[in-house]
CSV table of C-alpha atoms in Angstrom, one decimal:
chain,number,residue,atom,x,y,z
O,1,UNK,CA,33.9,-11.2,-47.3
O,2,UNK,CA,32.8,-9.1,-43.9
O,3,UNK,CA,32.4,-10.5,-41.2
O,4,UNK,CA,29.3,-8.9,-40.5
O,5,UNK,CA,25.8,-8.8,-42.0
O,6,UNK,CA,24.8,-5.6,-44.2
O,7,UNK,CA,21.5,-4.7,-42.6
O,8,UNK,CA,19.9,-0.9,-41.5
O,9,UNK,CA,20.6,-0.4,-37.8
O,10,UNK,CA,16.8,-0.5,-36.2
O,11,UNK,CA,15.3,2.7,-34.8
O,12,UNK,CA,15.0,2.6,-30.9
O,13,UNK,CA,11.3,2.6,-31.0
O,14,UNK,CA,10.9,-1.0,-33.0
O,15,UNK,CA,14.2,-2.5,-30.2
O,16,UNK,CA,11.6,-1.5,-27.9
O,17,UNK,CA,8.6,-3.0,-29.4
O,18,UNK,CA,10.7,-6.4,-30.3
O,19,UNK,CA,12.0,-6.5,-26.3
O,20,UNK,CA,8.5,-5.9,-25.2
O,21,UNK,CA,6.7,-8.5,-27.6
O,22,UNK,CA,9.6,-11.1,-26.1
O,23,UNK,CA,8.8,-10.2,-22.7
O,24,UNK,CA,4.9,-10.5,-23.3
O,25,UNK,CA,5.5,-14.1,-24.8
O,26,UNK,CA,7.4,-15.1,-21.6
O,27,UNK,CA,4.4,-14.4,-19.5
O,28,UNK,CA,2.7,-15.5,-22.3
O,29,UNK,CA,4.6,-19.2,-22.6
O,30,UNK,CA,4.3,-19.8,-18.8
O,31,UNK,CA,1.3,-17.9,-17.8
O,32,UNK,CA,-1.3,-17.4,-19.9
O,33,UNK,CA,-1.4,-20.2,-22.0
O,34,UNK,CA,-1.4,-22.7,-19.6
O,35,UNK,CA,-3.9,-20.5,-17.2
O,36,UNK,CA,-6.0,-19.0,-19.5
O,37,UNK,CA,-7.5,-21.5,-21.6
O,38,UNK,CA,-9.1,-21.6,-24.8
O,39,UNK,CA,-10.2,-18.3,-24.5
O,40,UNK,CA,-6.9,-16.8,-24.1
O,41,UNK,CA,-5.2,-19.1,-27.0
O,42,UNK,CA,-8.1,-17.9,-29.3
O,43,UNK,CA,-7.5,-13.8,-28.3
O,44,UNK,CA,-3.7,-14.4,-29.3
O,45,UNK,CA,-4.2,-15.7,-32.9
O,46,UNK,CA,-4.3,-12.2,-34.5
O,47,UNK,CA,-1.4,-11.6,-32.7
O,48,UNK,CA,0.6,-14.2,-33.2
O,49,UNK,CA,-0.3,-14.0,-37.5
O,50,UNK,CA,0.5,-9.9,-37.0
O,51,UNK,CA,4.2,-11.1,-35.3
O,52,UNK,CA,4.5,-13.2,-38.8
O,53,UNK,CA,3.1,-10.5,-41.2
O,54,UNK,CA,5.2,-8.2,-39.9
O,55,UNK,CA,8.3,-9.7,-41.9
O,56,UNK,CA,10.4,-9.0,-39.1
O,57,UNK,CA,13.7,-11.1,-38.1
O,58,UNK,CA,13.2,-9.1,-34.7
O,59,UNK,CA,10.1,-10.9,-33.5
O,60,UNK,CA,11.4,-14.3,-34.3
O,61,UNK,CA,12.6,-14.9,-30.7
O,62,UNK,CA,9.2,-14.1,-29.9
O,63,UNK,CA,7.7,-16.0,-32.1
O,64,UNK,CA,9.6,-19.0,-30.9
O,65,UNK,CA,8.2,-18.7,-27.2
O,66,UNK,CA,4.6,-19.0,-28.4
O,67,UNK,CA,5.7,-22.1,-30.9
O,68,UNK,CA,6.5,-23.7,-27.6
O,69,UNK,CA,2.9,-23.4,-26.0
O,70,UNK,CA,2.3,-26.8,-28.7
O,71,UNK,CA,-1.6,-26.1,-28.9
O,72,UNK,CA,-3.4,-24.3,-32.0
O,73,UNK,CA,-1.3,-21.4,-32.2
O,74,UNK,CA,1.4,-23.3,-33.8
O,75,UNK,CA,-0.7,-24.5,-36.9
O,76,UNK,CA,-1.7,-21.0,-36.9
O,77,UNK,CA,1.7,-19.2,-37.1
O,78,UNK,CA,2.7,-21.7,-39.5
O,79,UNK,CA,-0.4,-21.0,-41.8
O,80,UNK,CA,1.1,-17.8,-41.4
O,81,UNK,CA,4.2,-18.0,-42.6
O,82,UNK,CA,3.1,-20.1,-45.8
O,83,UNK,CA,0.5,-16.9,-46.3
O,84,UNK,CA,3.6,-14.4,-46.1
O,85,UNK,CA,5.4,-16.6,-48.4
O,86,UNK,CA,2.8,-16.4,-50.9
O,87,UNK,CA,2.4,-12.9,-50.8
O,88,UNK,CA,6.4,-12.2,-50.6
O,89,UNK,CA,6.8,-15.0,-53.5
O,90,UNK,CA,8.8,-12.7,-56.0
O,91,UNK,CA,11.7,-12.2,-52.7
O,92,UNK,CA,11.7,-15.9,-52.4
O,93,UNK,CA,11.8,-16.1,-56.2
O,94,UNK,CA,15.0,-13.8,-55.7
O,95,UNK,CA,16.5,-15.9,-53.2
O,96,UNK,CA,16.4,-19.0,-55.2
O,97,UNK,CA,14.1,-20.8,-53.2
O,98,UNK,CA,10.6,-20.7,-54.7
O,99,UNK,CA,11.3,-24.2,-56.4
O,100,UNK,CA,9.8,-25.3,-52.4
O,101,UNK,CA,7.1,-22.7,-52.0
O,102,UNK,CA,5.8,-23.8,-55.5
O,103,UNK,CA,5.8,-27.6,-54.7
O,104,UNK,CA,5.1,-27.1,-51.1
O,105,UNK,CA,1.4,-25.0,-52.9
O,106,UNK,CA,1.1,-27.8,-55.3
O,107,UNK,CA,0.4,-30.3,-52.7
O,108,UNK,CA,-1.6,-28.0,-50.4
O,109,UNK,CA,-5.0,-28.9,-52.0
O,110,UNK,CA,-4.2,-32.2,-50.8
O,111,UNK,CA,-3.6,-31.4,-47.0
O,112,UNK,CA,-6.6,-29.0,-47.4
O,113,UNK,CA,-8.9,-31.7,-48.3
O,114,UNK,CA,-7.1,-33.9,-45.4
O,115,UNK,CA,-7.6,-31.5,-42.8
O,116,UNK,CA,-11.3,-31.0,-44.1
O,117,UNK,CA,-11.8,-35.1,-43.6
O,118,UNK,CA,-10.3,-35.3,-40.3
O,119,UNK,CA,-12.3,-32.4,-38.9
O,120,UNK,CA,-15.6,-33.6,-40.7
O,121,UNK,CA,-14.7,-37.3,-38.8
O,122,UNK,CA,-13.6,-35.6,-35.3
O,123,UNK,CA,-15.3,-31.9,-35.6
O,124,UNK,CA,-11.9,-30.9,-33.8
O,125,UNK,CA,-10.1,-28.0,-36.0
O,126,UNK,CA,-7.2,-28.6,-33.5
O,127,UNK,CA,-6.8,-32.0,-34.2
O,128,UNK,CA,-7.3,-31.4,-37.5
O,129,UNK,CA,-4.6,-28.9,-38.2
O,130,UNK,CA,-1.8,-30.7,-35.8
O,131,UNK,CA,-2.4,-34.0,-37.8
O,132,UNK,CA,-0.5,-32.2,-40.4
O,133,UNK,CA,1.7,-30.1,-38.8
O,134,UNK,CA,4.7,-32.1,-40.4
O,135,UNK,CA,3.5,-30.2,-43.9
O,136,UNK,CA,3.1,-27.1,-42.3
O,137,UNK,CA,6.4,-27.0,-40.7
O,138,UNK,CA,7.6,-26.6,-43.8
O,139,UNK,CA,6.9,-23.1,-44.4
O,140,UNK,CA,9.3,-22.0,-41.9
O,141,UNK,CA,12.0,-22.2,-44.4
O,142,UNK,CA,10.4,-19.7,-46.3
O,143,UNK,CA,9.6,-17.6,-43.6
O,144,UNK,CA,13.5,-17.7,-43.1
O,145,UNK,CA,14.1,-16.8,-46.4
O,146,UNK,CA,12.6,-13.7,-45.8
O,147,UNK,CA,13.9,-12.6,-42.7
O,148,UNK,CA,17.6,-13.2,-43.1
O,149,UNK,CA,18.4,-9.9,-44.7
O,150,UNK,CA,17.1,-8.4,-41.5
O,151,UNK,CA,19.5,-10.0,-38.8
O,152,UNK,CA,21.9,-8.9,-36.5
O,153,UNK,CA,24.0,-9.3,-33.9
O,154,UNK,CA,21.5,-8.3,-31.3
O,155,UNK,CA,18.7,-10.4,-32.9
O,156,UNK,CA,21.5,-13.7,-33.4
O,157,UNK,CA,21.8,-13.0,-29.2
O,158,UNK,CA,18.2,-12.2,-28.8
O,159,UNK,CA,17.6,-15.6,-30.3
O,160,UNK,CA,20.3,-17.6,-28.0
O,161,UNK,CA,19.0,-16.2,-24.9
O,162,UNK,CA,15.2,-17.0,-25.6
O,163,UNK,CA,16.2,-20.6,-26.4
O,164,UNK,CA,18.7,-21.0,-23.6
O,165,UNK,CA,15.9,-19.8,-21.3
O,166,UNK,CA,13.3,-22.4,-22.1
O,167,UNK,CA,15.9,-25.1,-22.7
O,168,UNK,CA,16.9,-24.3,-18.7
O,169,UNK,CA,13.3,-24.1,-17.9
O,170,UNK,CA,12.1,-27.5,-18.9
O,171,UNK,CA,15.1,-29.2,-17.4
O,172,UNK,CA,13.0,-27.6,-14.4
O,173,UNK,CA,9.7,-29.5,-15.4
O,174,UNK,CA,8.2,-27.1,-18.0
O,175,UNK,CA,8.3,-29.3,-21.0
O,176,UNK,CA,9.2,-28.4,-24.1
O,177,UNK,CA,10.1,-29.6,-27.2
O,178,UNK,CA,12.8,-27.4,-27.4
O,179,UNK,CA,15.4,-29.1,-25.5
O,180,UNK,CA,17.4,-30.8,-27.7
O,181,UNK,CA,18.2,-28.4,-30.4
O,182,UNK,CA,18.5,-25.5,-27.3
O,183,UNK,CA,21.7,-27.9,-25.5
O,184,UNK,CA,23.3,-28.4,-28.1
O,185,UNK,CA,23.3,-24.0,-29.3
O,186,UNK,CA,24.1,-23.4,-25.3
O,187,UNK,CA,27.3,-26.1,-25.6
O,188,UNK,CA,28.5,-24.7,-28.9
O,189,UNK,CA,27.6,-21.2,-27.5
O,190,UNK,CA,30.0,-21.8,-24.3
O,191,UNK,CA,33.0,-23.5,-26.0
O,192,UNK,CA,33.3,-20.5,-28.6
O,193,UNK,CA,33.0,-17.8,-26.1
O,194,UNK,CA,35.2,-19.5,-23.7
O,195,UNK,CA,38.2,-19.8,-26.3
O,196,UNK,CA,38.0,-16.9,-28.3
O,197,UNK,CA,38.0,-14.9,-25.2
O,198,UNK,CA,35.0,-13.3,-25.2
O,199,UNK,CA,34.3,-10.7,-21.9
O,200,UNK,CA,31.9,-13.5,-20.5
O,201,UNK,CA,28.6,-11.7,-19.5
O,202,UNK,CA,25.3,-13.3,-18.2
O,203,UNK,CA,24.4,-14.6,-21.5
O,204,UNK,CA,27.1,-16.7,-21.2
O,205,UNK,CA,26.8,-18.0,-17.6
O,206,UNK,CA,22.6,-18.7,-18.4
O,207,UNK,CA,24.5,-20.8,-21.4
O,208,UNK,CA,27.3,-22.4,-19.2
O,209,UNK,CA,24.0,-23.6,-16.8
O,210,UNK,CA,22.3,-24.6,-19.6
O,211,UNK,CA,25.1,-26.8,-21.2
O,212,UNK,CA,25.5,-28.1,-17.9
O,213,UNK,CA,22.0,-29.1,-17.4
O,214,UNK,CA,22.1,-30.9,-21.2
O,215,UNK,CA,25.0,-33.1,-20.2
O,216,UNK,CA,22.9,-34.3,-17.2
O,217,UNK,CA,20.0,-34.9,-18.9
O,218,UNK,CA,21.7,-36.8,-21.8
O,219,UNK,CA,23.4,-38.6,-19.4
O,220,UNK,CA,19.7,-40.0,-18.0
O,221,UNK,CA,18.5,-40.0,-21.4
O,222,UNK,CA,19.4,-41.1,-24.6
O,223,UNK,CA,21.6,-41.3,-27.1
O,224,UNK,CA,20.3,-38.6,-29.2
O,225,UNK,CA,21.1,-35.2,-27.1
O,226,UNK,CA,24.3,-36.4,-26.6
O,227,UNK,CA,24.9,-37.1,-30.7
O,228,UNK,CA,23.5,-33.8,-31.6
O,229,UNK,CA,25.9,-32.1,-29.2
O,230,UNK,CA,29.0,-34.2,-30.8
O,231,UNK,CA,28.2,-33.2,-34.4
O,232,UNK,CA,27.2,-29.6,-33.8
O,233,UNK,CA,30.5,-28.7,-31.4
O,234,UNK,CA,32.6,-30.8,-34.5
O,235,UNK,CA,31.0,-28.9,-37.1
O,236,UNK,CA,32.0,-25.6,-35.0
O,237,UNK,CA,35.6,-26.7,-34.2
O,238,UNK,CA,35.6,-27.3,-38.5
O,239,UNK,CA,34.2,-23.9,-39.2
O,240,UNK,CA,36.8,-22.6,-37.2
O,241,UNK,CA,39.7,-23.6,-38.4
O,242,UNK,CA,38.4,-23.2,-42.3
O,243,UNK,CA,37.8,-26.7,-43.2
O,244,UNK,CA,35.3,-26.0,-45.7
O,245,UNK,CA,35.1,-29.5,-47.8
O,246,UNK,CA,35.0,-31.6,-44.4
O,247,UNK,CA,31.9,-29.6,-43.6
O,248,UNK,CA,30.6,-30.0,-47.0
O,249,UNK,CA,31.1,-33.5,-46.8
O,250,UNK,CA,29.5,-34.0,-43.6
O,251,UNK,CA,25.9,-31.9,-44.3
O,252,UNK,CA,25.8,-32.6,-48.1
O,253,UNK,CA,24.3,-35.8,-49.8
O,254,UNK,CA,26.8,-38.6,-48.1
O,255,UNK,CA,24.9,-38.1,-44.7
O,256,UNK,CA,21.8,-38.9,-46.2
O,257,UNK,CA,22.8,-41.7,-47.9
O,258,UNK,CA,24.5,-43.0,-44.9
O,259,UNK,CA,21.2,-42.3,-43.1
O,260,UNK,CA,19.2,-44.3,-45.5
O,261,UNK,CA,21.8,-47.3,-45.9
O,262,UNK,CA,21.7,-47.6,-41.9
O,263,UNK,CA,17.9,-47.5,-41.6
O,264,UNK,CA,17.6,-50.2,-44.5
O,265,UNK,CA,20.1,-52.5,-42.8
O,266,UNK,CA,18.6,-52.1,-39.1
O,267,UNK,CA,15.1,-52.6,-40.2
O,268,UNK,CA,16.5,-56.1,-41.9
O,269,UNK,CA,18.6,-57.2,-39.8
O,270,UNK,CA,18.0,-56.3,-35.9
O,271,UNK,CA,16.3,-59.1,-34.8
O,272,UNK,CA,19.9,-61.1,-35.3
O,273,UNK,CA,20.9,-59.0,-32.2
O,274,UNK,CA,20.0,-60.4,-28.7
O,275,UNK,CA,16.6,-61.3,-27.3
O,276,UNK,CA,15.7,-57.6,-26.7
O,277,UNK,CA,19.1,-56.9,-25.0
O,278,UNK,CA,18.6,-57.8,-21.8
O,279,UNK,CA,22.0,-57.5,-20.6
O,280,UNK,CA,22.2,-53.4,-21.6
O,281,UNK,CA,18.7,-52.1,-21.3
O,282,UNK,CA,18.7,-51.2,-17.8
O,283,UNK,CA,22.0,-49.3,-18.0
O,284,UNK,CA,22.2,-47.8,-21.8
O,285,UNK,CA,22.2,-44.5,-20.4
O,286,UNK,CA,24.7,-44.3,-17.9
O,287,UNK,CA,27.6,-43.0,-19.4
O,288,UNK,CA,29.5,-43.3,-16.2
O,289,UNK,CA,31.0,-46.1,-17.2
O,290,UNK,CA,32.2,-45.8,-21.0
O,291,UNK,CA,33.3,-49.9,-21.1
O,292,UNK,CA,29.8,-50.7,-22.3
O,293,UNK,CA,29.0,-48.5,-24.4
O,294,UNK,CA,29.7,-50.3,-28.2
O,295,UNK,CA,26.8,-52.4,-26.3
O,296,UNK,CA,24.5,-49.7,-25.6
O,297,UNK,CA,24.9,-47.5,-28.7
O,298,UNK,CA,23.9,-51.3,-30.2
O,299,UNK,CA,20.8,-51.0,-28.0
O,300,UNK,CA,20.2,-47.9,-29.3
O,301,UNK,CA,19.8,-48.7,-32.6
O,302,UNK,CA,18.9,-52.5,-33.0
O,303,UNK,CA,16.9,-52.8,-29.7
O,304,UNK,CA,15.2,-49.3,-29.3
O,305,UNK,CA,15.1,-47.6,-32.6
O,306,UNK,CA,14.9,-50.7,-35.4
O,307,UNK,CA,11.8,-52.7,-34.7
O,308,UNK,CA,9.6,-49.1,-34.5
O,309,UNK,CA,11.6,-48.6,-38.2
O,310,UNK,CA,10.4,-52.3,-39.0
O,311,UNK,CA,6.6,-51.7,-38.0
O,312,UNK,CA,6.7,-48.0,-39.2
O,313,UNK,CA,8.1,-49.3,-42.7
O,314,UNK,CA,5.7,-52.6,-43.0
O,315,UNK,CA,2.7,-49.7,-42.4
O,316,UNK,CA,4.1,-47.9,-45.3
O,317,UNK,CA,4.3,-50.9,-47.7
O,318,UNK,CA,1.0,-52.4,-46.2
O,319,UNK,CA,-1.4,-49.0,-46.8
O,320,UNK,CA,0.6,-48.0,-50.3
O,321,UNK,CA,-1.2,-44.8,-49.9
O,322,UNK,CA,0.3,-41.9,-52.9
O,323,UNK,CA,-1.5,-39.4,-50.5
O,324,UNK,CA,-2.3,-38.8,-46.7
O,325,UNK,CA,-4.8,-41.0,-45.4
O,326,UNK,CA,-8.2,-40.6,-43.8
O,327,UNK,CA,-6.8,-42.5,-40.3
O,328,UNK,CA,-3.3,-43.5,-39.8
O,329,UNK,CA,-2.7,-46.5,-37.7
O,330,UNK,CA,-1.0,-46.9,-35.3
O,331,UNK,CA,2.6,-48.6,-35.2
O,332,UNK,CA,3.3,-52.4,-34.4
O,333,UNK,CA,6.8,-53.2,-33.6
O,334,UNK,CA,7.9,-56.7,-33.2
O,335,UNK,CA,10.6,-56.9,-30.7
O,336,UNK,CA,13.6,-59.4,-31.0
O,337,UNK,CA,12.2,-62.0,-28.6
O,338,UNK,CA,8.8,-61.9,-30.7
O,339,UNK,CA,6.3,-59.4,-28.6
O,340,UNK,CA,3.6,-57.0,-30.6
O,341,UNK,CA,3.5,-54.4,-29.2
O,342,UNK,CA,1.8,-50.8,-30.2
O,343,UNK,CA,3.4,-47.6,-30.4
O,344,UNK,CA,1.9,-44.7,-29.9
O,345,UNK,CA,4.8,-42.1,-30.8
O,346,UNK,CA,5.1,-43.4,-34.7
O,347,UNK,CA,8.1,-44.9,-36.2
O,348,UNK,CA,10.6,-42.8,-34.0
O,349,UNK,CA,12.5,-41.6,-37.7
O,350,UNK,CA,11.6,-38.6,-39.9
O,351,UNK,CA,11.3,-39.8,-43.6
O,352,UNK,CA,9.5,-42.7,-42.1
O,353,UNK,CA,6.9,-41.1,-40.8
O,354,UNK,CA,6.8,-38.7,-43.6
O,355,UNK,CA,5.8,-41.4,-45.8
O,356,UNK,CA,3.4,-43.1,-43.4
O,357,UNK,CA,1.6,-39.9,-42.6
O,358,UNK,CA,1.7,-38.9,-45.9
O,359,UNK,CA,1.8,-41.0,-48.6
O,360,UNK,CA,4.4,-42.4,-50.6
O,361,UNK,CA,3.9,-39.6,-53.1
O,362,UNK,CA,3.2,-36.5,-50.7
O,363,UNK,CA,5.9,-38.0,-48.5
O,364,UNK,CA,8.4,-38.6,-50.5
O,365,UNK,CA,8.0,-34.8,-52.1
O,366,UNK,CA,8.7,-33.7,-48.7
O,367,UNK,CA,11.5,-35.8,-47.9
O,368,UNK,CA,13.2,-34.2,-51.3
O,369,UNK,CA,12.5,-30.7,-50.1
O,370,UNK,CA,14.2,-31.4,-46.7
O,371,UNK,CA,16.9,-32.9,-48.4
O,372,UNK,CA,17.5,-30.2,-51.0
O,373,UNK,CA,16.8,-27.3,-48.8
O,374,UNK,CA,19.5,-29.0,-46.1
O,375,UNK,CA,22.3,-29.4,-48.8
O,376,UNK,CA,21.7,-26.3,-50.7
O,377,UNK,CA,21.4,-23.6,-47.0
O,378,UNK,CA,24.2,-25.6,-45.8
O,379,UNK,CA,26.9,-24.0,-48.1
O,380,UNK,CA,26.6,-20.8,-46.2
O,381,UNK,CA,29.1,-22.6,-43.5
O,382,UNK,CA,31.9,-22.3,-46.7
O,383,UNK,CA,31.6,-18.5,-46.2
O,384,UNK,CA,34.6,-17.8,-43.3
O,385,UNK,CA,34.0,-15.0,-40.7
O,386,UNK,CA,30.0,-15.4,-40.2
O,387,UNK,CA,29.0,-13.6,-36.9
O,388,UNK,CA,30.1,-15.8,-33.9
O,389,UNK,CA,26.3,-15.7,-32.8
O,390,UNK,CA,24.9,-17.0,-36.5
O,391,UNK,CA,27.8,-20.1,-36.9
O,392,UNK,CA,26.5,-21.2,-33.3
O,393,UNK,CA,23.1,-21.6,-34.3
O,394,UNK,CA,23.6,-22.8,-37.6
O,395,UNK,CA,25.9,-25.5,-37.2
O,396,UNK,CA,23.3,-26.3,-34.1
O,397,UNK,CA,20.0,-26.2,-36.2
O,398,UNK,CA,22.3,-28.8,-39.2
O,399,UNK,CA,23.3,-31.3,-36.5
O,400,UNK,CA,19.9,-31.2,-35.1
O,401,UNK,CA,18.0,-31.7,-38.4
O,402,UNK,CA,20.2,-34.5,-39.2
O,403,UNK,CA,20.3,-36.5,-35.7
O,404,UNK,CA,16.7,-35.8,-35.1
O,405,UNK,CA,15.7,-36.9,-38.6
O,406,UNK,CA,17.0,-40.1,-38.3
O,407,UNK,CA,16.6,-40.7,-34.4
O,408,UNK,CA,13.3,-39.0,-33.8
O,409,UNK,CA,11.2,-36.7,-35.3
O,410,UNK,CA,12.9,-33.2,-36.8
O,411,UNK,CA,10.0,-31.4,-37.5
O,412,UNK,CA,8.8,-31.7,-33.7
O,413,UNK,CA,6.5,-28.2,-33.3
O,414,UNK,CA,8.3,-26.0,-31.4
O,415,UNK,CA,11.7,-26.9,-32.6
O,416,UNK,CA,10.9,-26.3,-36.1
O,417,UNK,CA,10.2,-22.3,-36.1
O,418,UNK,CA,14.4,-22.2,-35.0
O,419,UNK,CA,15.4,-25.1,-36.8
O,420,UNK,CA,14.2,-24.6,-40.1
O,421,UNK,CA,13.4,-21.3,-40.3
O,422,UNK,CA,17.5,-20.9,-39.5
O,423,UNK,CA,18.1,-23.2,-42.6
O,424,UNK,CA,15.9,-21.1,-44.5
O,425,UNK,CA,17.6,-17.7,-43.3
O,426,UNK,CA,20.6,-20.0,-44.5
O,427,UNK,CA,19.9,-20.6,-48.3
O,428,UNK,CA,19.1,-17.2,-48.3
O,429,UNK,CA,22.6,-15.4,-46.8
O,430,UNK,CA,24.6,-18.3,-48.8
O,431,UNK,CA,22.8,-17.3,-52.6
O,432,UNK,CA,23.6,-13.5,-51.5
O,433,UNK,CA,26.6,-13.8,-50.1
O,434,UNK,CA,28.3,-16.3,-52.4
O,435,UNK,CA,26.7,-14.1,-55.3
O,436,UNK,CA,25.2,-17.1,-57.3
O,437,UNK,CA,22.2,-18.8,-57.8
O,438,UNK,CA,21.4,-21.6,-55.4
O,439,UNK,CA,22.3,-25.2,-56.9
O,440,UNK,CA,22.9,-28.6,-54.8
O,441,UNK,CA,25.8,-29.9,-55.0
């Protein structure tokens, strides 16, 4: 096995084009979207569906910067990309992966009737189209599908810069949704250029900043940033050194079912921890002082994450809906010491909200799909010698999906045109470069 990816070097002329779209959705990201207004977000979507149609692993970088303006161009490009996979269904076919596509178009007269309620009951198309952006999101993997066989190295840097950038940026106070996926790529980025002895260029020292600038913020944050770090940098240090079957292990099924397990024991038991953990909540983040912090990763999960599970999963069971519904409520959590309060962000965990957003039917599909595309992209990390610059953001864009999913929200906008469209470009290199059809495990 190379360790390179068999692609046709680019003519100069489209390097320039790709470097001058990237610039033009930096001013873009930071200028004109937040400046111009609905006029300017309305001129862009033509150009934002011709970056997609274009089929073009080059203007993914670019791509990514407009994801991150989180208004109606990100429906849009993902509308996109589930139009491109359509009309490029017999390369998906080739790749293994139009099992998804075809499921993913078999519920989409479903969320076209959804979206056509909700805009008939608040006559915003916006609204409308972000209310299922969870289902849209999903598209990306097929847009990834496509545009794997076009990488390269300088895309794979292209890639790391843009996200190191913003990542950097909204640790400034321009906020993204970006953040946590971007720390832990500029961490894993750092540790493998630093000991295989890289020449260490500016790339590296906008990384270094950036990494540094993660372990701050997770410091003042939460738990999650710091988790997704810790499993992306382990699953690097396993790629490294050629443990195949550990990484297997920990992206295959067992994680999932470990996920599941902990959510259905949390959500039955967390109100036999503390009255709403007074002694920890002020000082869960600090991780100055490591003594406490059995107590605060406790917190974490019984105290801050569990009773949103609870009220997200009593929703669930309460509305039985097999399809999205017209309204979805919003979440009551009961906290330990007995206050109802409403939550505003959903049930804080991925396949939960799936289901609540969705239906038990429509959600549930989806939650297979993730599942099945995660397991089957993720034997690409068996391959040994991938490009430095494509291990880095894979083993990244895993950890991310997997901590996110069960913490937060994976499929959060802007995070999901790198995330998943990287696990699509994944199933993709692993069925061509292992030379056999894509199975799970």
């Amino acid at each position: 096995m190379n360790d390179t990816l068999t692609i046709p070097t680019p003519d100069a002329s489209a390097d320039k084009a790709a470097w001058g779209h990237l610039l033009f959705g930096f001013i873009a990201l930071y200028a004109g979207y937040p400046l111009g207004g609905g006029i300017f977000r309305y001129a862009m979507l033509p150009y934002v569906m011709y970056l997609v149609f274009r089929c073009d692993a080059r203007y993914l970088p670019a791509l990514v910067l407009h994801c991150c303006s989180e208004t109606m161009i990100l429906p849009v490009i993902y509308v996109s990309m589930g139009a491109l996979s359509c009309f490029r269904y017999r390369q998906i076919r080739q790749a293994g992966a139009h099992r998804i596509l075809l499921v993913l178009l078999l519920l989409a007269p479903i969320f076209v009737r959804t979206v056509v309620q909700r805009y008939l009951l608040t006559l915003d198309l916006n609204v409308s189209l972000i209310s299922v952006i969870y289902y849209l999101s999903f598209f990306c993997i097929g847009y990834g599908v496509l545009i794997a066989r076009n990488m390269s190295y300088r895309i794979l840097d292209a890639c790391i810069f843009v996200i190191a950038t913003i990542t950097l940026v909204s640790y400034m106070g321009v906020a993204v949704r970006l953040s946590m996926v971007g720390g832990a790529i500029c961490i894993n980025y750092c540790l493998y250029t630093l000991f295989s002895r890289r020449p260490l260029g500016p790339l590296w020292l906008l990384c270094t900043a950036t990494a540094v600038a993660t372990v701050l913020m997770a410091n003042e944050s939460t738990f999650t940033v710091i988790g997704t770090c810790i499993f992306s940098m382990a699953l690097m240090y396993f790629y490294r050194h050629n443990h195949f079957r550990v990484i297997k292990t920990l992206t295959g099924l067992l994680p999932f079912l470990g996920i599941f397990l902990l959510m259905n024991y949390a959500i039955n038991n967390y109100q036999r921890y503390g009255d709403n953990f007074d002694n920890v909540e002020g000082s869960y983040t600090d991780f100055s002082d490591l003594s406490g912090l059995s107590d605060r990763a406790r917190f974490k999960l019984f105290g801050d994450r569990a009773p949103y599970w609870a009220g997200a999963w009593d929703d669930i069971r309460d509305a039985d809906n097999p399809v999205p519904p017209l309204i979805v409520p919003e979440v009551t959590a009961t906290m330990q010491d007995g206050r109802e309060i409403d939550v505003t962000f959903g049930g804080h965990n991925t396949y939960l909200e799936l289901l609540r957003q969705f239906g038990w039917l429509c959600g549930g599909l989806l939650i297979l799909l993730f599942m099945r595309a995660m397991i089957v992209g993720r034997r690409i990390l068996t391959v040994p010698h991938l490009p430095n610059q494509l291990s880095i953001l894979l083993c990244s864009a895993f950890a991310f999906n997997l901590i996110i999913s069960l913490s937060g929200t994976a499929f959060m906008g802007s995070a999901s045109v790198i995330a998943l469209t990287l696990v699509g470009c994944a199933w993709s290199l692993q069925h061509y470069l292992l030379k056999n059809p894509a199975q799970d495990d």
